[in-house]
Amino acid sequence: MKDKDIRLVSFLSLMGVEKNPFPPHHKIEKQIEEAGIPYAHVRPGFFMQNISGIHSVEIRDRDEIFIPAGKSKTSFIDTADIGLAAATLLHNPIKFKHTAHTITGKEALNYSQIAAILSEVTGRTITYVSPSLFHYRHYYIKRRGLPKDYVNVTVALYLMTRLGTAKAVTNDFYHLTKKYPRTFKEFAIENINCFR
């Protein structure tokens, strides 16, 4: 990228990665910075699409959210809002050169609150099951048949979530776009077919 005289790289990173050297995102951010490439890192919270995607199976089939996050809160964000934030950065390469932006929704919710919203939207009783990290890992590998490497990454992310790393709420999205991020309820209504 440096050889191609890139004006700005907007790297999709991870919320809190500046203080956490373990995820590969940390190393990639540092490599971009050390190479002298103009950057605007985007550090989002958890994607709302995790609920409508990988975790929708248990919601549809068993009326359960099966996630090992305990009682911790998460500041979910819609990937469409992340895309808008990145587009805003890329359209202003001089203004946003050498910056980083933590993009979150307007609120931090625990998974019991997510279950209550989904119950309201779907008209069914959705409950939050908080399995142990071990039980979650075993289920996703043995019952769902997902790759171990992928499941191990999600286990690590949910462990960090239990420690409170996903609950921060920022105004970065509004400052960039002059719009408010979508709420989880709005997202659930628009994506109700994922939960049926």
Short mmCIF file of N, CA, C and O in Angstrom, two decimals, residues 56-168:
data_model
loop_
_atom_site.label_atom_id
_atom_site.label_comp_id
_atom_site.label_asym_id
_atom_site.label_seq_id
_atom_site.Cartn_x
_atom_site.Cartn_y
_atom_site.Cartn_z
N SER A 56 -28.39 -16.82 15.46
CA SER A 56 -29.83 -16.87 15.19
C SER A 56 -30.37 -18.30 15.19
O SER A 56 -31.57 -18.49 15.38
N VAL A 57 -29.52 -19.28 15.01
CA VAL A 57 -29.97 -20.68 14.95
C VAL A 57 -30.69 -21.07 16.23
O VAL A 57 -31.80 -21.60 16.21
N GLU A 58 -30.06 -20.81 17.36
CA GLU A 58 -30.67 -21.16 18.65
C GLU A 58 -31.90 -20.30 18.94
O GLU A 58 -32.85 -20.76 19.58
N ILE A 59 -31.90 -19.07 18.47
CA ILE A 59 -33.06 -18.20 18.66
C ILE A 59 -34.25 -18.75 17.88
O ILE A 59 -35.35 -18.88 18.42
N ARG A 60 -34.03 -19.13 16.63
CA ARG A 60 -35.11 -19.68 15.79
C ARG A 60 -35.57 -21.07 16.28
O ARG A 60 -36.76 -21.33 16.36
N ASP A 61 -34.60 -21.93 16.57
CA ASP A 61 -34.93 -23.33 16.85
C ASP A 61 -35.33 -23.61 18.30
O ASP A 61 -36.10 -24.53 18.55
N ARG A 62 -34.77 -22.82 19.24
CA ARG A 62 -35.00 -23.13 20.65
C ARG A 62 -35.47 -21.94 21.48
O ARG A 62 -35.59 -22.04 22.71
N ASP A 63 -35.68 -20.79 20.84
CA ASP A 63 -36.07 -19.57 21.56
C ASP A 63 -35.04 -19.21 22.63
O ASP A 63 -35.39 -18.75 23.72
N GLU A 64 -33.77 -19.40 22.31
CA GLU A 64 -32.70 -19.13 23.26
C GLU A 64 -31.58 -18.32 22.61
O GLU A 64 -31.28 -18.50 21.43
N ILE A 65 -30.99 -17.46 23.41
CA ILE A 65 -29.71 -16.85 23.04
C ILE A 65 -28.66 -17.63 23.81
O ILE A 65 -28.66 -17.64 25.04
N PHE A 66 -27.80 -18.31 23.08
CA PHE A 66 -26.81 -19.22 23.67
C PHE A 66 -25.42 -18.63 23.51
O PHE A 66 -24.70 -18.92 22.56
N ILE A 67 -25.07 -17.73 24.43
CA ILE A 67 -23.82 -16.97 24.35
C ILE A 67 -23.19 -16.90 25.75
O ILE A 67 -23.88 -16.55 26.71
N PRO A 68 -21.90 -17.18 25.88
CA PRO A 68 -21.26 -17.21 27.20
C PRO A 68 -20.76 -15.86 27.68
O PRO A 68 -19.59 -15.70 28.06
N ALA A 69 -21.63 -14.87 27.70
CA ALA A 69 -21.21 -13.51 28.08
C ALA A 69 -21.58 -13.15 29.51
O ALA A 69 -21.32 -12.03 29.95
N GLY A 70 -22.20 -14.08 30.25
CA GLY A 70 -22.59 -13.78 31.62
C GLY A 70 -23.56 -12.62 31.67
O GLY A 70 -24.45 -12.50 30.83
N LYS A 71 -23.38 -11.74 32.65
CA LYS A 71 -24.25 -10.58 32.81
C LYS A 71 -23.65 -9.31 32.21
O LYS A 71 -24.17 -8.22 32.41
N SER A 72 -22.57 -9.47 31.48
CA SER A 72 -21.87 -8.31 30.93
C SER A 72 -22.69 -7.60 29.87
O SER A 72 -23.60 -8.16 29.28
N LYS A 73 -22.34 -6.34 29.66
CA LYS A 73 -23.03 -5.52 28.66
C LYS A 73 -22.16 -5.35 27.43
O LYS A 73 -20.93 -5.40 27.49
N THR A 74 -22.84 -5.14 26.30
CA THR A 74 -22.18 -4.98 25.02
C THR A 74 -22.80 -3.80 24.28
O THR A 74 -24.02 -3.67 24.24
N SER A 75 -21.95 -2.96 23.71
CA SER A 75 -22.45 -1.82 22.93
C SER A 75 -22.47 -2.22 21.45
O SER A 75 -21.56 -1.94 20.70
N PHE A 76 -23.55 -2.90 21.06
CA PHE A 76 -23.69 -3.42 19.71
C PHE A 76 -23.78 -2.30 18.69
O PHE A 76 -24.27 -1.21 18.97
N ILE A 77 -23.31 -2.61 17.47
CA ILE A 77 -23.44 -1.67 16.35
C ILE A 77 -23.77 -2.44 15.08
O ILE A 77 -23.31 -3.56 14.88
N ASP A 78 -24.59 -1.83 14.25
CA ASP A 78 -24.96 -2.41 12.97
C ASP A 78 -23.79 -2.24 12.00
O ASP A 78 -23.17 -1.17 11.93
N THR A 79 -23.49 -3.27 11.22
CA THR A 79 -22.39 -3.16 10.26
C THR A 79 -22.66 -2.09 9.20
O THR A 79 -21.71 -1.52 8.65
N ALA A 80 -23.92 -1.80 8.92
CA ALA A 80 -24.23 -0.71 7.98
C ALA A 80 -23.73 0.63 8.53
O ALA A 80 -23.23 1.47 7.78
N ASP A 81 -23.83 0.80 9.85
CA ASP A 81 -23.32 2.03 10.46
C ASP A 81 -21.79 2.06 10.43
O ASP A 81 -21.19 3.12 10.22
N ILE A 82 -21.17 0.91 10.61
CA ILE A 82 -19.71 0.85 10.49
C ILE A 82 -19.29 1.23 9.08
O ILE A 82 -18.33 1.99 8.88
N GLY A 83 -20.02 0.71 8.09
CA GLY A 83 -19.71 1.04 6.70
C GLY A 83 -19.84 2.52 6.41
O GLY A 83 -19.00 3.10 5.71
N LEU A 84 -20.87 3.15 6.96
CA LEU A 84 -21.06 4.58 6.76
C LEU A 84 -19.91 5.36 7.41
O LEU A 84 -19.40 6.34 6.84
N ALA A 85 -19.50 4.94 8.60
CA ALA A 85 -18.38 5.60 9.27
C ALA A 85 -17.11 5.48 8.44
O ALA A 85 -16.38 6.47 8.24
N ALA A 86 -16.83 4.27 7.93
CA ALA A 86 -15.63 4.07 7.12
C ALA A 86 -15.68 4.90 5.84
O ALA A 86 -14.67 5.49 5.43
N ALA A 87 -16.85 4.96 5.21
CA ALA A 87 -17.00 5.76 3.99
C ALA A 87 -16.75 7.23 4.27
O ALA A 87 -16.10 7.93 3.48
N THR A 88 -17.23 7.70 5.42
CA THR A 88 -17.00 9.09 5.81
C THR A 88 -15.51 9.37 5.96
O THR A 88 -15.01 10.40 5.48
N LEU A 89 -14.81 8.46 6.59
CA LEU A 89 -13.37 8.62 6.77
C LEU A 89 -12.65 8.64 5.43
O LEU A 89 -11.80 9.50 5.17
N LEU A 90 -12.99 7.68 4.56
CA LEU A 90 -12.30 7.55 3.28
C LEU A 90 -12.58 8.72 2.34
O LEU A 90 -11.75 9.03 1.47
N HIS A 91 -13.71 9.39 2.52
CA HIS A 91 -14.02 10.55 1.69
C HIS A 91 -13.35 11.84 2.20
O HIS A 91 -13.47 12.89 1.57
N ASN A 92 -12.69 11.73 3.34
CA ASN A 92 -12.00 12.89 3.92
C ASN A 92 -10.59 12.49 4.37
O ASN A 92 -10.25 12.56 5.56
N PRO A 93 -9.74 12.05 3.42
CA PRO A 93 -8.44 11.48 3.80
C PRO A 93 -7.50 12.45 4.49
O PRO A 93 -6.72 12.03 5.35
N ILE A 94 -7.58 13.70 4.18
CA ILE A 94 -6.68 14.66 4.84
C ILE A 94 -7.15 14.94 6.26
O ILE A 94 -6.36 14.91 7.22
N LYS A 95 -8.43 15.18 6.42
CA LYS A 95 -8.99 15.49 7.73
C LYS A 95 -8.77 14.36 8.73
O LYS A 95 -8.50 14.59 9.91
N PHE A 96 -8.88 13.11 8.28
CA PHE A 96 -8.85 11.98 9.21
C PHE A 96 -7.54 11.19 9.18
O PHE A 96 -7.47 10.10 9.74
N LYS A 97 -6.52 11.77 8.57
CA LYS A 97 -5.21 11.10 8.51
C LYS A 97 -4.67 10.87 9.92
O LYS A 97 -4.70 11.77 10.77
N HIS A 98 -4.23 9.65 10.19
CA HIS A 98 -3.63 9.24 11.46
C HIS A 98 -4.59 9.40 12.64
O HIS A 98 -4.26 10.02 13.66
N THR A 99 -5.80 8.85 12.46
CA THR A 99 -6.80 8.90 13.53
C THR A 99 -7.34 7.50 13.80
O THR A 99 -7.14 6.57 13.02
N ALA A 100 -8.03 7.35 14.91
CA ALA A 100 -8.68 6.09 15.28
C ALA A 100 -10.04 6.43 15.87
O ALA A 100 -10.17 7.42 16.61
N HIS A 101 -11.04 5.58 15.58
CA HIS A 101 -12.42 5.88 15.97
C HIS A 101 -13.08 4.63 16.53
O HIS A 101 -13.18 3.62 15.83
N THR A 102 -13.53 4.71 17.77
CA THR A 102 -14.25 3.60 18.38
C THR A 102 -15.73 3.82 18.13
O THR A 102 -16.33 4.77 18.63
N ILE A 103 -16.31 2.95 17.32
CA ILE A 103 -17.68 3.10 16.85
C ILE A 103 -18.59 2.13 17.60
O ILE A 103 -18.41 0.91 17.53
N THR A 104 -19.56 2.67 18.32
CA THR A 104 -20.51 1.84 19.07
C THR A 104 -21.93 2.32 18.83
O THR A 104 -22.15 3.40 18.28
N GLY A 105 -22.87 1.53 19.31
CA GLY A 105 -24.25 1.96 19.33
C GLY A 105 -24.46 2.98 20.43
O GLY A 105 -23.52 3.39 21.13
N LYS A 106 -25.73 3.40 20.60
CA LYS A 106 -26.05 4.43 21.61
C LYS A 106 -26.15 3.88 23.01
O LYS A 106 -26.19 4.65 23.97
N GLU A 107 -26.23 2.54 23.14
CA GLU A 107 -26.47 1.95 24.46
C GLU A 107 -25.71 0.64 24.59
O GLU A 107 -25.41 -0.02 23.60
N ALA A 108 -25.41 0.29 25.82
CA ALA A 108 -24.82 -1.01 26.12
C ALA A 108 -25.92 -1.88 26.73
O ALA A 108 -26.60 -1.45 27.66
N LEU A 109 -26.09 -3.07 26.17
CA LEU A 109 -27.14 -3.98 26.61
C LEU A 109 -26.54 -5.31 27.03
O LEU A 109 -25.58 -5.78 26.42
N ASN A 110 -27.15 -5.93 28.06
CA ASN A 110 -26.76 -7.30 28.34
C ASN A 110 -27.64 -8.23 27.52
O ASN A 110 -28.62 -7.79 26.90
N TYR A 111 -27.32 -9.50 27.51
CA TYR A 111 -28.05 -10.41 26.63
C TYR A 111 -29.45 -10.73 27.14
O TYR A 111 -30.31 -11.15 26.35
N SER A 112 -29.72 -10.50 28.41
CA SER A 112 -31.10 -10.62 28.89
C SER A 112 -31.94 -9.50 28.29
O SER A 112 -33.11 -9.72 27.93
N GLN A 113 -31.37 -8.31 28.17
CA GLN A 113 -32.08 -7.20 27.53
C GLN A 113 -32.28 -7.46 26.04
O GLN A 113 -33.33 -7.15 25.48
N ILE A 114 -31.28 -8.06 25.40
CA ILE A 114 -31.43 -8.44 23.99
C ILE A 114 -32.56 -9.45 23.84
O ILE A 114 -33.39 -9.35 22.93
N ALA A 115 -32.62 -10.43 24.76
CA ALA A 115 -33.69 -11.43 24.72
C ALA A 115 -35.05 -10.78 24.89
O ALA A 115 -36.02 -11.15 24.22
N ALA A 116 -35.16 -9.79 25.78
CA ALA A 116 -36.43 -9.09 25.99
C ALA A 116 -36.85 -8.33 24.73
O ALA A 116 -38.03 -8.34 24.35
N ILE A 117 -35.91 -7.69 24.06
CA ILE A 117 -36.22 -6.98 22.82
C ILE A 117 -36.68 -7.97 21.75
O ILE A 117 -37.68 -7.74 21.07
N LEU A 118 -35.97 -9.08 21.61
CA LEU A 118 -36.36 -10.08 20.62
C LEU A 118 -37.71 -10.69 20.95
O LEU A 118 -38.49 -11.00 20.04
N SER A 119 -38.01 -10.86 22.24
CA SER A 119 -39.32 -11.38 22.64
C SER A 119 -40.42 -10.42 22.20
O SER A 119 -41.46 -10.83 21.66
N GLU A 120 -40.20 -9.13 22.43
CA GLU A 120 -41.18 -8.11 22.05
C GLU A 120 -41.38 -8.08 20.53
O GLU A 120 -42.51 -8.03 20.04
N VAL A 121 -40.29 -8.13 19.80
CA VAL A 121 -40.36 -8.01 18.34
C VAL A 121 -40.96 -9.25 17.69
O VAL A 121 -41.75 -9.14 16.75
N THR A 122 -40.61 -10.43 18.20
CA THR A 122 -41.08 -11.67 17.57
C THR A 122 -42.41 -12.16 18.11
O THR A 122 -43.06 -13.00 17.49
N GLY A 123 -42.80 -11.68 19.30
CA GLY A 123 -44.02 -12.18 19.92
C GLY A 123 -43.85 -13.54 20.56
O GLY A 123 -44.83 -14.19 20.94
N ARG A 124 -42.61 -13.99 20.72
CA ARG A 124 -42.30 -15.26 21.39
C ARG A 124 -41.48 -14.95 22.63
O ARG A 124 -40.90 -13.87 22.74
N THR A 125 -41.39 -15.88 23.53
CA THR A 125 -40.54 -15.70 24.71
C THR A 125 -39.14 -16.22 24.39
O THR A 125 -38.93 -17.43 24.25
N ILE A 126 -38.21 -15.29 24.23
CA ILE A 126 -36.81 -15.64 23.97
C ILE A 126 -36.07 -15.48 25.29
O ILE A 126 -36.20 -14.45 25.97
N THR A 127 -35.31 -16.49 25.68
CA THR A 127 -34.57 -16.43 26.94
C THR A 127 -33.07 -16.43 26.67
O THR A 127 -32.61 -16.95 25.65
N TYR A 128 -32.36 -15.84 27.60
CA TYR A 128 -30.89 -15.83 27.51
C TYR A 128 -30.35 -16.98 28.34
O TYR A 128 -30.57 -17.04 29.54
N VAL A 129 -29.64 -17.87 27.68
CA VAL A 129 -28.95 -18.97 28.35
C VAL A 129 -27.48 -18.57 28.39
O VAL A 129 -26.89 -18.28 27.36
N SER A 130 -26.93 -18.54 29.58
CA SER A 130 -25.54 -18.13 29.72
C SER A 130 -24.67 -19.36 30.01
O SER A 130 -24.37 -19.67 31.16
N PRO A 131 -24.27 -20.09 28.96
CA PRO A 131 -23.47 -21.29 29.19
C PRO A 131 -22.06 -20.93 29.66
O PRO A 131 -21.61 -19.80 29.47
N SER A 132 -21.39 -21.91 30.22
CA SER A 132 -19.97 -21.71 30.52
C SER A 132 -19.21 -21.62 29.20
O SER A 132 -19.70 -22.06 28.15
N LEU A 133 -18.03 -21.06 29.25
CA LEU A 133 -17.21 -20.97 28.04
C LEU A 133 -16.93 -22.37 27.48
O LEU A 133 -16.95 -22.58 26.27
N PHE A 134 -16.69 -23.34 28.39
CA PHE A 134 -16.41 -24.71 27.96
C PHE A 134 -17.63 -25.32 27.27
O PHE A 134 -17.50 -25.93 26.21
N HIS A 135 -18.82 -25.17 27.88
CA HIS A 135 -20.03 -25.74 27.29
C HIS A 135 -20.34 -25.11 25.94
O HIS A 135 -20.72 -25.80 24.99
N TYR A 136 -20.18 -23.79 25.84
CA TYR A 136 -20.37 -23.08 24.58
C TYR A 136 -19.42 -23.63 23.51
O TYR A 136 -19.85 -23.95 22.40
N ARG A 137 -18.14 -23.74 23.86
CA ARG A 137 -17.14 -24.23 22.90
C ARG A 137 -17.49 -25.64 22.44
O ARG A 137 -17.46 -25.94 21.24
N HIS A 138 -17.80 -26.51 23.37
CA HIS A 138 -18.15 -27.90 23.05
C HIS A 138 -19.36 -27.93 22.12
O HIS A 138 -19.35 -28.64 21.10
N TYR A 139 -20.39 -27.19 22.44
CA TYR A 139 -21.63 -27.17 21.65
C TYR A 139 -21.37 -26.68 20.22
O TYR A 139 -21.82 -27.28 19.24
N TYR A 140 -20.63 -25.57 20.10
CA TYR A 140 -20.41 -25.00 18.77
C TYR A 140 -19.51 -25.86 17.90
O TYR A 140 -19.66 -25.89 16.67
N ILE A 141 -18.59 -26.59 18.50
CA ILE A 141 -17.73 -27.47 17.73
C ILE A 141 -18.43 -28.80 17.44
O ILE A 141 -18.48 -29.25 16.29
N LYS A 142 -18.97 -29.43 18.47
CA LYS A 142 -19.54 -30.78 18.32
C LYS A 142 -20.94 -30.78 17.74
O LYS A 142 -21.27 -31.62 16.89
N ARG A 143 -21.81 -29.89 18.19
CA ARG A 143 -23.21 -29.90 17.73
C ARG A 143 -23.42 -29.05 16.49
O ARG A 143 -24.13 -29.44 15.58
N ARG A 144 -22.79 -27.88 16.47
CA ARG A 144 -22.96 -26.99 15.31
C ARG A 144 -21.96 -27.31 14.21
O ARG A 144 -22.13 -26.89 13.06
N GLY A 145 -20.87 -27.97 14.55
CA GLY A 145 -19.88 -28.37 13.55
C GLY A 145 -19.03 -27.23 13.02
O GLY A 145 -18.51 -27.29 11.90
N LEU A 146 -18.85 -26.18 13.81
CA LEU A 146 -18.05 -25.03 13.37
C LEU A 146 -16.56 -25.30 13.60
O LEU A 146 -16.19 -26.05 14.50
N PRO A 147 -15.70 -24.69 12.81
CA PRO A 147 -14.25 -24.92 12.94
C PRO A 147 -13.72 -24.51 14.31
O PRO A 147 -14.12 -23.47 14.85
N LYS A 148 -12.81 -25.30 14.85
CA LYS A 148 -12.25 -25.02 16.18
C LYS A 148 -11.60 -23.65 16.26
O LYS A 148 -11.76 -22.94 17.25
N ASP A 149 -10.85 -23.28 15.23
CA ASP A 149 -10.16 -21.98 15.26
C ASP A 149 -11.16 -20.83 15.38
O ASP A 149 -10.94 -19.89 16.15
N TYR A 150 -12.24 -20.92 14.62
CA TYR A 150 -13.27 -19.88 14.69
C TYR A 150 -13.90 -19.84 16.08
O TYR A 150 -14.04 -18.78 16.69
N VAL A 151 -14.27 -21.00 16.59
CA VAL A 151 -14.93 -21.06 17.90
C VAL A 151 -13.99 -20.57 18.99
O VAL A 151 -14.40 -19.84 19.90
N ASN A 152 -12.72 -20.92 18.90
CA ASN A 152 -11.76 -20.47 19.91
C ASN A 152 -11.64 -18.94 19.94
O ASN A 152 -11.50 -18.34 21.00
N VAL A 153 -11.70 -18.32 18.77
CA VAL A 153 -11.66 -16.85 18.71
C VAL A 153 -12.90 -16.27 19.41
O VAL A 153 -12.80 -15.32 20.19
N THR A 154 -14.08 -16.86 19.14
CA THR A 154 -15.29 -16.34 19.78
C THR A 154 -15.25 -16.55 21.28
O THR A 154 -15.71 -15.70 22.04
N VAL A 155 -14.69 -17.67 21.73
CA VAL A 155 -14.54 -17.91 23.17
C VAL A 155 -13.68 -16.81 23.79
O VAL A 155 -14.01 -16.25 24.84
N ALA A 156 -12.57 -16.49 23.14
CA ALA A 156 -11.69 -15.43 23.65
C ALA A 156 -12.41 -14.08 23.70
O ALA A 156 -12.29 -13.33 24.68
N LEU A 157 -13.19 -13.79 22.65
CA LEU A 157 -13.94 -12.52 22.63
C LEU A 157 -14.98 -12.47 23.75
O LEU A 157 -15.15 -11.43 24.40
N TYR A 158 -15.68 -13.59 23.98
CA TYR A 158 -16.69 -13.59 25.04
C TYR A 158 -16.05 -13.58 26.43
O TYR A 158 -16.63 -13.03 27.37
N LEU A 159 -14.88 -14.15 26.55
CA LEU A 159 -14.15 -14.04 27.82
C LEU A 159 -13.83 -12.57 28.09
O LEU A 159 -14.05 -12.07 29.19
N MET A 160 -13.34 -11.86 27.07
CA MET A 160 -13.05 -10.44 27.23
C MET A 160 -14.32 -9.66 27.53
O MET A 160 -14.31 -8.73 28.35
N THR A 161 -15.43 -10.04 26.89
CA THR A 161 -16.71 -9.38 27.15
C THR A 161 -17.10 -9.54 28.60
O THR A 161 -17.56 -8.60 29.25
N ARG A 162 -16.94 -10.75 29.16
CA ARG A 162 -17.24 -10.99 30.57
C ARG A 162 -16.44 -10.08 31.48
O ARG A 162 -16.88 -9.74 32.57
N LEU A 163 -15.26 -9.71 31.02
CA LEU A 163 -14.39 -8.83 31.82
C LEU A 163 -14.73 -7.36 31.65
O LEU A 163 -14.06 -6.49 32.20
N GLY A 164 -15.77 -7.06 30.86
CA GLY A 164 -16.25 -5.69 30.74
C GLY A 164 -15.66 -4.88 29.60
O GLY A 164 -15.86 -3.66 29.54
N THR A 165 -14.99 -5.53 28.66
CA THR A 165 -14.31 -4.78 27.61
C THR A 165 -15.23 -4.33 26.47
O THR A 165 -14.81 -3.56 25.62
N ALA A 166 -16.48 -4.80 26.45
CA ALA A 166 -17.37 -4.49 25.32
C ALA A 166 -18.49 -3.51 25.68
O ALA A 166 -19.37 -3.28 24.87
N LYS A 167 -18.44 -2.94 26.86
CA LYS A 167 -19.58 -2.13 27.33
C LYS A 167 -19.45 -0.63 27.06
O LYS A 167 -20.42 0.11 27.23
N ALA A 168 -18.30 -0.17 26.64
CA ALA A 168 -18.12 1.27 26.43
C ALA A 168 -19.04 1.78 25.33
O ALA A 168 -19.30 1.10 24.35
#
